[in-house]
Amino acid sequence: MTVINLIIFVALLVLLAWIFKRTQKLGTTVFIGLILGLVGGALLQLASQEVINHTLDWVNLVGNGYVRLLQMIVMPLVFISILSAITRLNQASALGKISFSVISVLLVTTAIAAAIGIAMAYVFDLSAEGLVAGERELAAQSRVEGRMEKVSGLTIPAMLLSFIPKNPFLELTGANPTSIISVVLFSALLGVAALSLSKEDQALGERIAQGVDTLNKLIMRLVRMVIRLTPYGVFALMIKMATTSKWADIVNLGSFIVASYLAILFMFVVHALILVLFKVNPVSYFKKVLPTLSFAFTSRSSAATLPLNIETQTNKLGNNSVIANFAATFGATIGQNGCAGIYPAMLAVMVAPTVGLDPFSFTYLATLILVVTISSLGIAGVGGGATFAAIVVLSTLNLPLALVGLLISIEPLIDMGRTALNVNGAMVAGTVTNQILGKSN
């Protein structure tokens, strides 16, 4: 049976390759791969557990292999593309304006996302009371407690300090949750140094810029090679998701899932309204970003989506390369609308009544939104980042953490939508900043 499954899997990969060759439309092929993966995963659930495990071992070779290829190019891409972009700037002062605009949009939209999450919790009357902890949930609670120890002493100054790299070569390995921002800062400082040298010795500055630009072109060629594999990666990742999701768990916590996805949908509408406000056609925008959102949805990783994010902003949305890089990298760790906005806000509202607090009092709501917004600084853009965000928010408000573990059954399902929202928030921040500053590539 496993052999038959793998033959079908390979045949569908060949079909996707044929579709892409005929249409040359990456977005269309990605969407077809997503649908095929969803259907294939649902059908695979009918097989025995042994057959499922053996089949997924090979399916994961394609899905996880693609994710690893993207992870492989994240740090080189971030480092060299930002360095290359800055060496082409006329003045370093533009960096301050870009950074301020991008971070402002990310934090403001996270505050709005938190408010929407709170509203959905109120509309659906969500509560932590009565949830039953099974074996899997209890095990998850112990893991949550372990992570709690890591963030118990975390303060905002300490978080900001962690952004500054003390060993840039270590940060290039992705050793810390905030390594991406550290690499951004290092490459930005290196770029500013290059601009300073160029003012003193124009010939030397030109040689540096040419060398950096050559390396940037090499990295970008590698990025495009990997991105062409997106339909196959999305197809395999969706098979895994559809096969491993436990429908009984999904039904049991259906209200929370529906409320979460409605909040995510409303936040996408907010993004569209923001685009309209800055004279960007939202319909055209979403057509261009759909392949990137599809991959974010299936991979559950804002960091892994970075290459696609930057590529989409620069080549499809026409954003300035510096802005695109800053928006994508900051958006992977700062102000994530889904993981650091909606999710922890909903949990804080659900848990508050269990300790005698009124979650809808003005004081509590104002404090919650402020804490969620500030805590969104430095949330790692990988699967599980929402758990980290929830721990930070709940512990800051002195609320129990049990609910984080209790929701582990449906976490992957909701995390897909949250990650797509996170990535879209980063692209909106880049697009808005590009409109505000009037930058061209």
Short mmCIF file of C-alpha atoms in Angstrom, two decimals:
data_model
loop_
_atom_site.label_atom_id
_atom_site.label_comp_id
_atom_site.label_asym_id
_atom_site.label_seq_id
_atom_site.Cartn_x
_atom_site.Cartn_y
_atom_site.Cartn_z
CA MET A 1 0.00 0.00 0.00
CA THR A 2 2.86 2.37 0.83
CA VAL A 3 4.41 1.78 -2.60
CA ILE A 4 1.11 2.63 -4.30
CA ASN A 5 0.82 5.83 -2.24
CA LEU A 6 4.32 6.87 -3.23
CA ILE A 7 3.67 6.15 -6.92
CA ILE A 8 0.60 8.39 -6.76
CA PHE A 9 2.62 11.03 -4.87
CA VAL A 10 5.35 11.06 -7.53
CA ALA A 11 2.75 11.12 -10.31
CA LEU A 12 1.13 14.21 -8.77
CA LEU A 13 4.53 15.89 -8.45
CA VAL A 14 5.07 15.25 -12.17
CA LEU A 15 1.57 16.66 -12.86
CA LEU A 16 2.45 19.84 -10.96
CA ALA A 17 5.68 20.14 -12.95
CA TRP A 18 3.72 19.75 -16.20
CA ILE A 19 1.16 22.37 -15.12
CA PHE A 20 3.91 24.85 -14.23
CA LYS A 21 5.72 24.20 -17.52
CA ARG A 22 2.53 24.78 -19.52
CA THR A 23 1.25 27.84 -17.62
CA GLN A 24 4.48 29.40 -16.27
CA LYS A 25 2.27 30.73 -13.45
CA LEU A 26 3.80 29.99 -10.06
CA GLY A 27 0.79 31.24 -8.08
CA THR A 28 -1.69 29.05 -9.95
CA THR A 29 0.53 25.98 -9.60
CA VAL A 30 1.01 26.60 -5.86
CA PHE A 31 -2.76 26.83 -5.36
CA ILE A 32 -3.34 23.59 -7.29
CA GLY A 33 -0.64 21.90 -5.20
CA LEU A 34 -2.32 23.12 -2.02
CA ILE A 35 -5.70 21.66 -3.04
CA LEU A 36 -4.18 18.36 -4.20
CA GLY A 37 -2.28 18.07 -0.93
CA LEU A 38 -5.40 18.72 1.14
CA VAL A 39 -7.39 16.08 -0.72
CA GLY A 40 -4.52 13.60 -0.71
CA GLY A 41 -3.91 14.02 3.01
CA ALA A 42 -7.59 13.53 3.82
CA LEU A 43 -7.66 10.30 1.79
CA LEU A 44 -4.43 9.09 3.37
CA GLN A 45 -6.11 9.17 6.78
CA LEU A 46 -8.16 6.15 5.66
CA ALA A 47 -5.02 3.98 5.63
CA SER A 48 -3.51 2.18 8.62
CA GLN A 49 -1.20 4.10 10.94
CA GLU A 50 1.79 2.07 9.77
CA VAL A 51 1.12 2.91 6.12
CA ILE A 52 0.60 6.58 7.02
CA ASN A 53 3.91 6.74 8.88
CA HIS A 54 5.88 5.07 6.07
CA THR A 55 4.23 7.27 3.43
CA LEU A 56 4.86 10.48 5.37
CA ASP A 57 8.52 9.57 5.79
CA TRP A 58 8.93 10.03 2.02
CA VAL A 59 6.44 12.88 1.68
CA ASN A 60 8.34 14.79 4.38
CA LEU A 61 11.50 14.39 2.35
CA VAL A 62 9.96 16.76 -0.19
CA GLY A 63 8.10 19.05 2.24
CA ASN A 64 10.73 19.38 4.94
CA GLY A 65 13.48 19.34 2.32
CA TYR A 66 11.96 22.42 0.69
CA VAL A 67 11.63 24.19 4.05
CA ARG A 68 15.28 23.42 4.80
CA LEU A 69 16.35 24.87 1.46
CA LEU A 70 14.51 28.08 2.31
CA GLN A 71 16.03 28.13 5.78
CA MET A 72 19.44 27.60 4.18
CA ILE A 73 19.20 30.81 2.18
CA VAL A 74 17.47 33.01 4.81
CA MET A 75 20.55 34.37 6.59
CA PRO A 76 22.74 34.82 3.46
CA LEU A 77 19.80 36.53 1.74
CA VAL A 78 19.06 38.88 4.64
CA PHE A 79 22.71 39.77 5.14
CA ILE A 80 23.81 40.37 1.56
CA SER A 81 20.57 41.89 0.21
CA ILE A 82 20.39 44.53 2.95
CA LEU A 83 24.13 45.26 2.60
CA SER A 84 23.74 45.55 -1.17
CA ALA A 85 20.70 47.79 -0.90
CA ILE A 86 22.29 50.15 1.63
CA THR A 87 25.48 50.55 -0.40
CA ARG A 88 23.26 51.92 -3.17
CA LEU A 89 21.64 54.52 -0.90
CA ASN A 90 22.67 58.14 -1.28
CA GLN A 91 22.53 58.78 2.46
CA ALA A 92 22.38 56.67 5.61
CA SER A 93 19.70 58.89 7.18
CA ALA A 94 17.09 57.16 5.01
CA LEU A 95 17.54 54.00 7.09
CA GLY A 96 16.08 55.67 10.16
CA LYS A 97 12.94 56.74 8.31
CA ILE A 98 12.48 53.28 6.80
CA SER A 99 12.96 51.47 10.11
CA PHE A 100 10.63 53.83 12.00
CA SER A 101 7.87 53.53 9.40
CA VAL A 102 8.06 49.72 9.12
CA ILE A 103 8.11 49.12 12.90
CA SER A 104 5.30 51.65 13.47
CA VAL A 105 3.01 49.90 10.97
CA LEU A 106 3.83 46.48 12.46
CA LEU A 107 3.10 47.58 16.05
CA VAL A 108 -0.06 49.53 15.19
CA THR A 109 -1.52 46.61 13.24
CA THR A 110 -0.62 44.25 16.11
CA ALA A 111 -2.57 46.46 18.52
CA ILE A 112 -5.55 46.36 16.13
CA ALA A 113 -5.18 42.57 15.83
CA ALA A 114 -5.25 42.25 19.63
CA ALA A 115 -8.47 44.30 19.77
CA ILE A 116 -10.05 42.09 17.10
CA GLY A 117 -9.01 38.96 19.02
CA ILE A 118 -10.62 40.33 22.15
CA ALA A 119 -13.81 41.13 20.23
CA MET A 120 -14.03 37.58 18.84
CA ALA A 121 -13.53 36.10 22.32
CA TYR A 122 -16.44 38.27 23.51
CA VAL A 123 -18.73 37.45 20.57
CA PHE A 124 -18.17 33.69 20.91
CA ASP A 125 -18.22 33.84 24.72
CA LEU A 126 -14.96 31.88 24.88
CA SER A 127 -13.80 30.68 28.29
CA ALA A 128 -11.05 28.48 29.70
CA GLU A 129 -13.47 26.90 32.16
CA GLY A 130 -14.48 23.30 31.49
CA LEU A 131 -11.68 22.38 29.10
CA VAL A 132 -10.50 18.82 29.73
CA ALA A 133 -6.80 18.00 29.63
CA GLY A 134 -5.94 14.74 27.89
CA GLU A 135 -2.60 12.95 27.85
CA ARG A 136 -1.26 15.02 24.95
CA GLU A 137 -2.40 18.27 26.53
CA LEU A 138 -0.85 17.42 29.89
CA ALA A 139 2.46 16.68 28.17
CA ALA A 140 2.19 20.01 26.37
CA GLN A 141 1.62 21.80 29.67
CA SER A 142 4.91 20.45 31.01
CA ARG A 143 6.68 21.79 27.92
CA VAL A 144 5.01 25.17 28.40
CA GLU A 145 6.24 25.29 31.99
CA GLY A 146 9.75 24.57 30.70
CA ARG A 147 9.56 27.46 28.26
CA MET A 148 8.17 29.65 31.01
CA GLU A 149 11.45 29.34 32.89
CA LYS A 150 13.28 30.78 29.88
CA VAL A 151 11.14 33.92 29.70
CA SER A 152 10.33 34.49 33.38
CA GLY A 153 13.11 37.07 33.72
CA LEU A 154 12.57 38.63 30.30
CA THR A 155 12.22 42.42 30.33
CA ILE A 156 11.76 44.85 27.47
CA PRO A 157 15.28 46.33 27.89
CA ALA A 158 16.72 42.79 27.93
CA MET A 159 14.76 41.94 24.78
CA LEU A 160 15.98 45.08 23.00
CA LEU A 161 19.55 44.35 24.11
CA SER A 162 19.31 40.87 22.57
CA PHE A 163 18.82 42.50 19.16
CA ILE A 164 22.41 43.84 19.26
CA PRO A 165 24.80 41.12 18.01
CA LYS A 166 27.87 40.42 20.15
CA ASN A 167 29.01 37.76 17.67
CA PRO A 168 27.60 38.34 14.17
CA PHE A 169 28.99 35.04 12.91
CA LEU A 170 27.06 33.18 15.60
CA GLU A 171 23.89 35.12 14.71
CA LEU A 172 24.34 34.11 11.06
CA THR A 173 23.80 30.51 12.20
CA GLY A 174 20.37 31.47 13.63
CA ALA A 175 21.47 30.58 17.16
CA ASN A 176 18.96 32.88 18.89
CA PRO A 177 15.25 33.71 18.39
CA THR A 178 16.23 37.29 17.49
CA SER A 179 19.15 36.32 15.21
CA ILE A 180 17.41 37.70 12.12
CA ILE A 181 17.15 41.19 13.60
CA SER A 182 20.75 40.96 14.82
CA VAL A 183 21.89 40.10 11.28
CA VAL A 184 19.83 43.01 9.93
CA LEU A 185 21.55 45.41 12.34
CA PHE A 186 25.01 44.04 11.54
CA SER A 187 24.50 44.25 7.77
CA ALA A 188 22.97 47.74 8.13
CA LEU A 189 25.97 48.97 10.14
CA LEU A 190 28.32 47.40 7.61
CA GLY A 191 26.41 49.17 4.85
CA VAL A 192 26.67 52.50 6.64
CA ALA A 193 30.42 51.91 7.03
CA ALA A 194 30.62 51.28 3.26
CA LEU A 195 28.80 54.57 2.60
CA SER A 196 31.23 56.37 4.90
CA LEU A 197 34.22 54.88 3.06
CA SER A 198 32.69 55.87 -0.27
CA LYS A 199 32.57 59.51 0.79
CA GLU A 200 36.27 59.43 1.67
CA ASP A 201 37.40 57.38 -1.33
CA GLN A 202 34.88 57.15 -4.16
CA ALA A 203 36.90 54.59 -6.14
CA LEU A 204 37.15 52.28 -3.10
CA GLY A 205 33.43 52.74 -2.43
CA GLU A 206 32.60 51.74 -6.00
CA ARG A 207 34.74 48.61 -5.77
CA ILE A 208 33.01 47.60 -2.54
CA ALA A 209 29.58 48.25 -4.05
CA GLN A 210 30.41 46.22 -7.17
CA GLY A 211 31.67 43.28 -5.12
CA VAL A 212 28.61 43.31 -2.87
CA ASP A 213 26.30 43.66 -5.88
CA THR A 214 27.95 40.67 -7.60
CA LEU A 215 27.48 38.51 -4.51
CA ASN A 216 23.89 39.74 -4.20
CA LYS A 217 23.12 38.63 -7.76
CA LEU A 218 24.55 35.19 -7.03
CA ILE A 219 22.42 34.81 -3.88
CA MET A 220 19.30 36.04 -5.68
CA ARG A 221 19.82 33.49 -8.46
CA LEU A 222 19.95 30.77 -5.80
CA VAL A 223 16.79 32.19 -4.20
CA ARG A 224 14.90 32.06 -7.49
CA MET A 225 16.02 28.46 -8.06
CA VAL A 226 14.63 27.45 -4.66
CA ILE A 227 11.42 29.44 -5.06
CA ARG A 228 10.59 27.56 -8.26
CA LEU A 229 10.22 24.46 -6.05
CA THR A 230 7.38 26.07 -4.04
CA PRO A 231 4.46 24.13 -5.61
CA TYR A 232 6.03 20.79 -4.70
CA GLY A 233 6.93 21.89 -1.18
CA VAL A 234 3.44 23.25 -0.53
CA PHE A 235 1.87 20.04 -1.92
CA ALA A 236 3.92 17.81 0.42
CA LEU A 237 3.44 20.06 3.46
CA MET A 238 -0.33 20.14 2.95
CA ILE A 239 -0.46 16.33 2.73
CA LYS A 240 1.28 16.13 6.11
CA MET A 241 -1.05 18.70 7.68
CA ALA A 242 -4.24 17.06 6.39
CA THR A 243 -3.05 13.59 7.40
CA THR A 244 -1.92 14.39 10.93
CA SER A 245 -4.81 16.67 11.98
CA LYS A 246 -7.14 14.91 14.40
CA TRP A 247 -10.66 15.82 13.37
CA ALA A 248 -12.10 14.85 16.78
CA ASP A 249 -9.90 17.47 18.46
CA ILE A 250 -10.89 20.01 15.85
CA VAL A 251 -14.61 19.41 16.48
CA ASN A 252 -14.20 19.58 20.27
CA LEU A 253 -12.61 23.02 20.12
CA GLY A 254 -14.55 24.19 17.09
CA SER A 255 -15.68 27.51 18.61
CA PHE A 256 -12.13 28.61 19.30
CA ILE A 257 -11.05 27.64 15.77
CA VAL A 258 -13.94 29.52 14.15
CA ALA A 259 -13.36 32.58 16.35
CA SER A 260 -9.63 32.52 15.55
CA TYR A 261 -10.13 32.30 11.80
CA LEU A 262 -12.79 35.00 11.83
CA ALA A 263 -10.36 37.25 13.70
CA ILE A 264 -7.68 36.43 11.11
CA LEU A 265 -10.13 37.16 8.28
CA PHE A 266 -11.13 40.51 9.82
CA MET A 267 -7.45 41.41 10.17
CA PHE A 268 -6.90 40.67 6.48
CA VAL A 269 -9.77 43.11 5.81
CA VAL A 270 -8.00 45.69 7.99
CA HIS A 271 -4.85 45.16 5.93
CA ALA A 272 -6.88 45.74 2.76
CA LEU A 273 -8.34 48.96 4.19
CA ILE A 274 -4.87 50.18 5.13
CA LEU A 275 -3.72 49.52 1.56
CA VAL A 276 -6.70 51.47 0.21
CA LEU A 277 -5.85 54.33 2.58
CA PHE A 278 -2.38 54.50 1.02
CA LYS A 279 -3.73 54.24 -2.54
CA VAL A 280 -2.82 50.61 -3.21
CA ASN A 281 -5.34 48.37 -5.01
CA PRO A 282 -5.97 45.51 -2.52
CA VAL A 283 -7.33 43.13 -5.19
CA SER A 284 -4.20 43.48 -7.32
CA TYR A 285 -2.06 43.25 -4.17
CA PHE A 286 -3.56 39.96 -2.96
CA LYS A 287 -3.28 38.38 -6.42
CA LYS A 288 0.45 39.07 -6.35
CA VAL A 289 1.08 37.84 -2.80
CA LEU A 290 -1.10 34.70 -2.88
CA PRO A 291 1.77 32.21 -3.57
CA THR A 292 3.74 33.63 -0.65
CA LEU A 293 0.73 33.45 1.67
CA SER A 294 0.08 29.87 0.52
CA PHE A 295 3.56 28.80 1.52
CA ALA A 296 3.34 30.66 4.85
CA PHE A 297 0.02 28.87 5.47
CA THR A 298 1.48 25.41 4.92
CA SER A 299 4.96 25.90 6.42
CA ARG A 300 3.83 27.73 9.58
CA SER A 301 7.07 29.69 9.57
CA SER A 302 7.47 33.41 8.94
CA ALA A 303 11.25 32.96 8.92
CA ALA A 304 11.15 30.21 6.29
CA THR A 305 8.90 32.45 4.16
CA LEU A 306 11.44 35.29 4.23
CA PRO A 307 12.95 34.64 0.77
CA LEU A 308 9.49 34.48 -0.81
CA ASN A 309 8.44 37.58 1.13
CA ILE A 310 11.39 39.66 -0.10
CA GLU A 311 11.09 38.35 -3.66
CA THR A 312 7.36 39.18 -3.78
CA GLN A 313 7.83 42.69 -2.40
CA THR A 314 10.63 43.63 -4.77
CA ASN A 315 9.61 41.86 -7.99
CA LYS A 316 5.79 41.83 -7.77
CA LEU A 317 4.82 44.74 -5.53
CA GLY A 318 7.63 46.99 -6.72
CA ASN A 319 8.83 47.93 -3.23
CA ASN A 320 12.29 49.38 -2.78
CA SER A 321 14.78 46.61 -1.98
CA VAL A 322 15.89 48.19 1.32
CA ILE A 323 12.29 48.61 2.46
CA ALA A 324 11.38 45.07 1.36
CA ASN A 325 14.27 43.56 3.30
CA PHE A 326 13.61 45.57 6.45
CA ALA A 327 9.86 44.89 6.36
CA ALA A 328 10.28 41.15 5.77
CA THR A 329 12.97 40.64 8.40
CA PHE A 330 11.43 42.86 11.06
CA GLY A 331 8.01 41.32 10.31
CA ALA A 332 9.41 37.86 11.05
CA THR A 333 10.23 38.83 14.64
CA ILE A 334 8.37 42.06 15.48
CA GLY A 335 4.66 42.80 15.57
CA GLN A 336 3.30 39.54 14.23
CA ASN A 337 -0.42 40.23 13.85
CA GLY A 338 -1.54 36.61 14.23
CA CYS A 339 0.89 34.88 16.59
CA ALA A 340 1.74 37.88 18.76
CA GLY A 341 -1.51 39.85 18.40
CA ILE A 342 -4.71 37.83 18.03
CA TYR A 343 -3.69 34.61 19.80
CA PRO A 344 -2.32 35.88 23.15
CA ALA A 345 -5.12 38.47 23.41
CA MET A 346 -7.79 35.77 23.01
CA LEU A 347 -6.10 33.53 25.58
CA ALA A 348 -5.78 36.37 28.09
CA VAL A 349 -9.51 37.09 27.79
CA MET A 350 -10.39 33.41 28.20
CA VAL A 351 -8.18 32.90 31.26
CA ALA A 352 -8.99 36.13 33.16
CA PRO A 353 -12.38 34.97 34.60
CA THR A 354 -10.72 31.88 36.15
CA VAL A 355 -8.77 34.17 38.50
CA GLY A 356 -11.66 36.54 39.21
CA LEU A 357 -10.83 39.28 36.69
CA ASP A 358 -13.32 41.01 34.40
CA PRO A 359 -11.69 40.64 30.97
CA PHE A 360 -13.87 43.35 29.44
CA SER A 361 -13.24 46.14 31.93
CA PHE A 362 -11.61 49.19 30.34
CA THR A 363 -8.52 48.98 32.55
CA TYR A 364 -7.90 45.32 31.76
CA LEU A 365 -8.48 45.79 28.01
CA ALA A 366 -6.17 48.81 27.79
CA THR A 367 -3.46 47.00 29.75
CA LEU A 368 -3.86 43.84 27.68
CA ILE A 369 -3.56 45.60 24.32
CA LEU A 370 -0.51 47.53 25.53
CA VAL A 371 1.18 44.40 26.89
CA VAL A 372 0.41 42.43 23.70
CA THR A 373 1.83 45.19 21.49
CA ILE A 374 5.04 45.60 23.49
CA SER A 375 5.48 41.85 23.92
CA SER A 376 5.30 41.39 20.14
CA LEU A 377 8.88 42.64 19.94
CA GLY A 378 11.18 39.73 19.26
CA ILE A 379 8.73 36.85 18.78
CA ALA A 380 10.60 34.21 16.80
CA GLY A 381 9.11 33.68 13.33
CA VAL A 382 8.97 29.90 13.47
CA GLY A 383 6.29 27.34 14.27
CA GLY A 384 5.57 27.70 17.99
CA GLY A 385 6.21 31.44 18.13
CA ALA A 386 2.61 31.98 19.21
CA THR A 387 3.20 29.79 22.26
CA PHE A 388 6.16 31.96 23.21
CA ALA A 389 4.06 35.11 22.74
CA ALA A 390 1.23 33.70 24.84
CA ILE A 391 3.65 32.77 27.65
CA VAL A 392 5.11 36.29 27.70
CA VAL A 393 1.69 37.99 27.76
CA LEU A 394 0.04 35.68 30.30
CA SER A 395 3.04 35.72 32.64
CA THR A 396 3.27 39.53 32.41
CA LEU A 397 -0.39 39.76 33.46
CA ASN A 398 0.14 37.11 36.20
CA LEU A 399 -2.33 34.72 34.57
CA PRO A 400 -2.11 30.89 34.66
CA LEU A 401 -0.48 29.22 31.66
CA ALA A 402 -2.47 25.98 31.59
CA LEU A 403 -4.61 27.05 28.61
CA VAL A 404 -1.55 27.27 26.37
CA GLY A 405 -1.02 23.53 26.85
CA LEU A 406 -4.70 22.66 26.62
CA LEU A 407 -4.99 24.12 23.12
CA ILE A 408 -2.07 22.08 21.77
CA SER A 409 -4.41 19.70 19.89
CA ILE A 410 -5.56 22.36 17.45
CA GLU A 411 -2.46 24.56 17.51
CA PRO A 412 -1.09 23.51 14.08
CA LEU A 413 -4.42 24.13 12.36
CA ILE A 414 -4.80 27.68 13.68
CA ASP A 415 -1.10 28.42 13.35
CA MET A 416 -1.32 28.12 9.56
CA GLY A 417 -3.76 31.01 9.30
CA ARG A 418 -1.85 33.06 11.88
CA THR A 419 1.44 32.65 9.99
CA ALA A 420 -0.13 33.75 6.71
CA LEU A 421 -1.45 36.83 8.53
CA ASN A 422 1.99 37.52 10.04
CA VAL A 423 3.64 37.42 6.61
CA ASN A 424 0.95 39.57 5.06
CA GLY A 425 1.40 42.12 7.85
CA ALA A 426 5.09 42.36 6.97
CA MET A 427 4.34 42.85 3.28
CA VAL A 428 1.70 45.49 4.08
CA ALA A 429 4.22 47.30 6.29
CA GLY A 430 6.71 47.29 3.43
CA THR A 431 4.14 48.44 0.88
CA VAL A 432 2.84 51.25 3.11
CA THR A 433 6.38 52.39 3.90
CA ASN A 434 7.19 52.38 0.19
CA GLN A 435 4.14 54.58 -0.46
CA ILE A 436 4.97 56.95 2.40
CA LEU A 437 8.62 57.44 1.46
CA GLY A 438 8.04 57.25 -2.30
CA LYS A 439 10.97 54.92 -2.86
CA SER A 440 11.57 53.10 -6.12
CA ASN A 441 13.73 50.02 -6.70
#
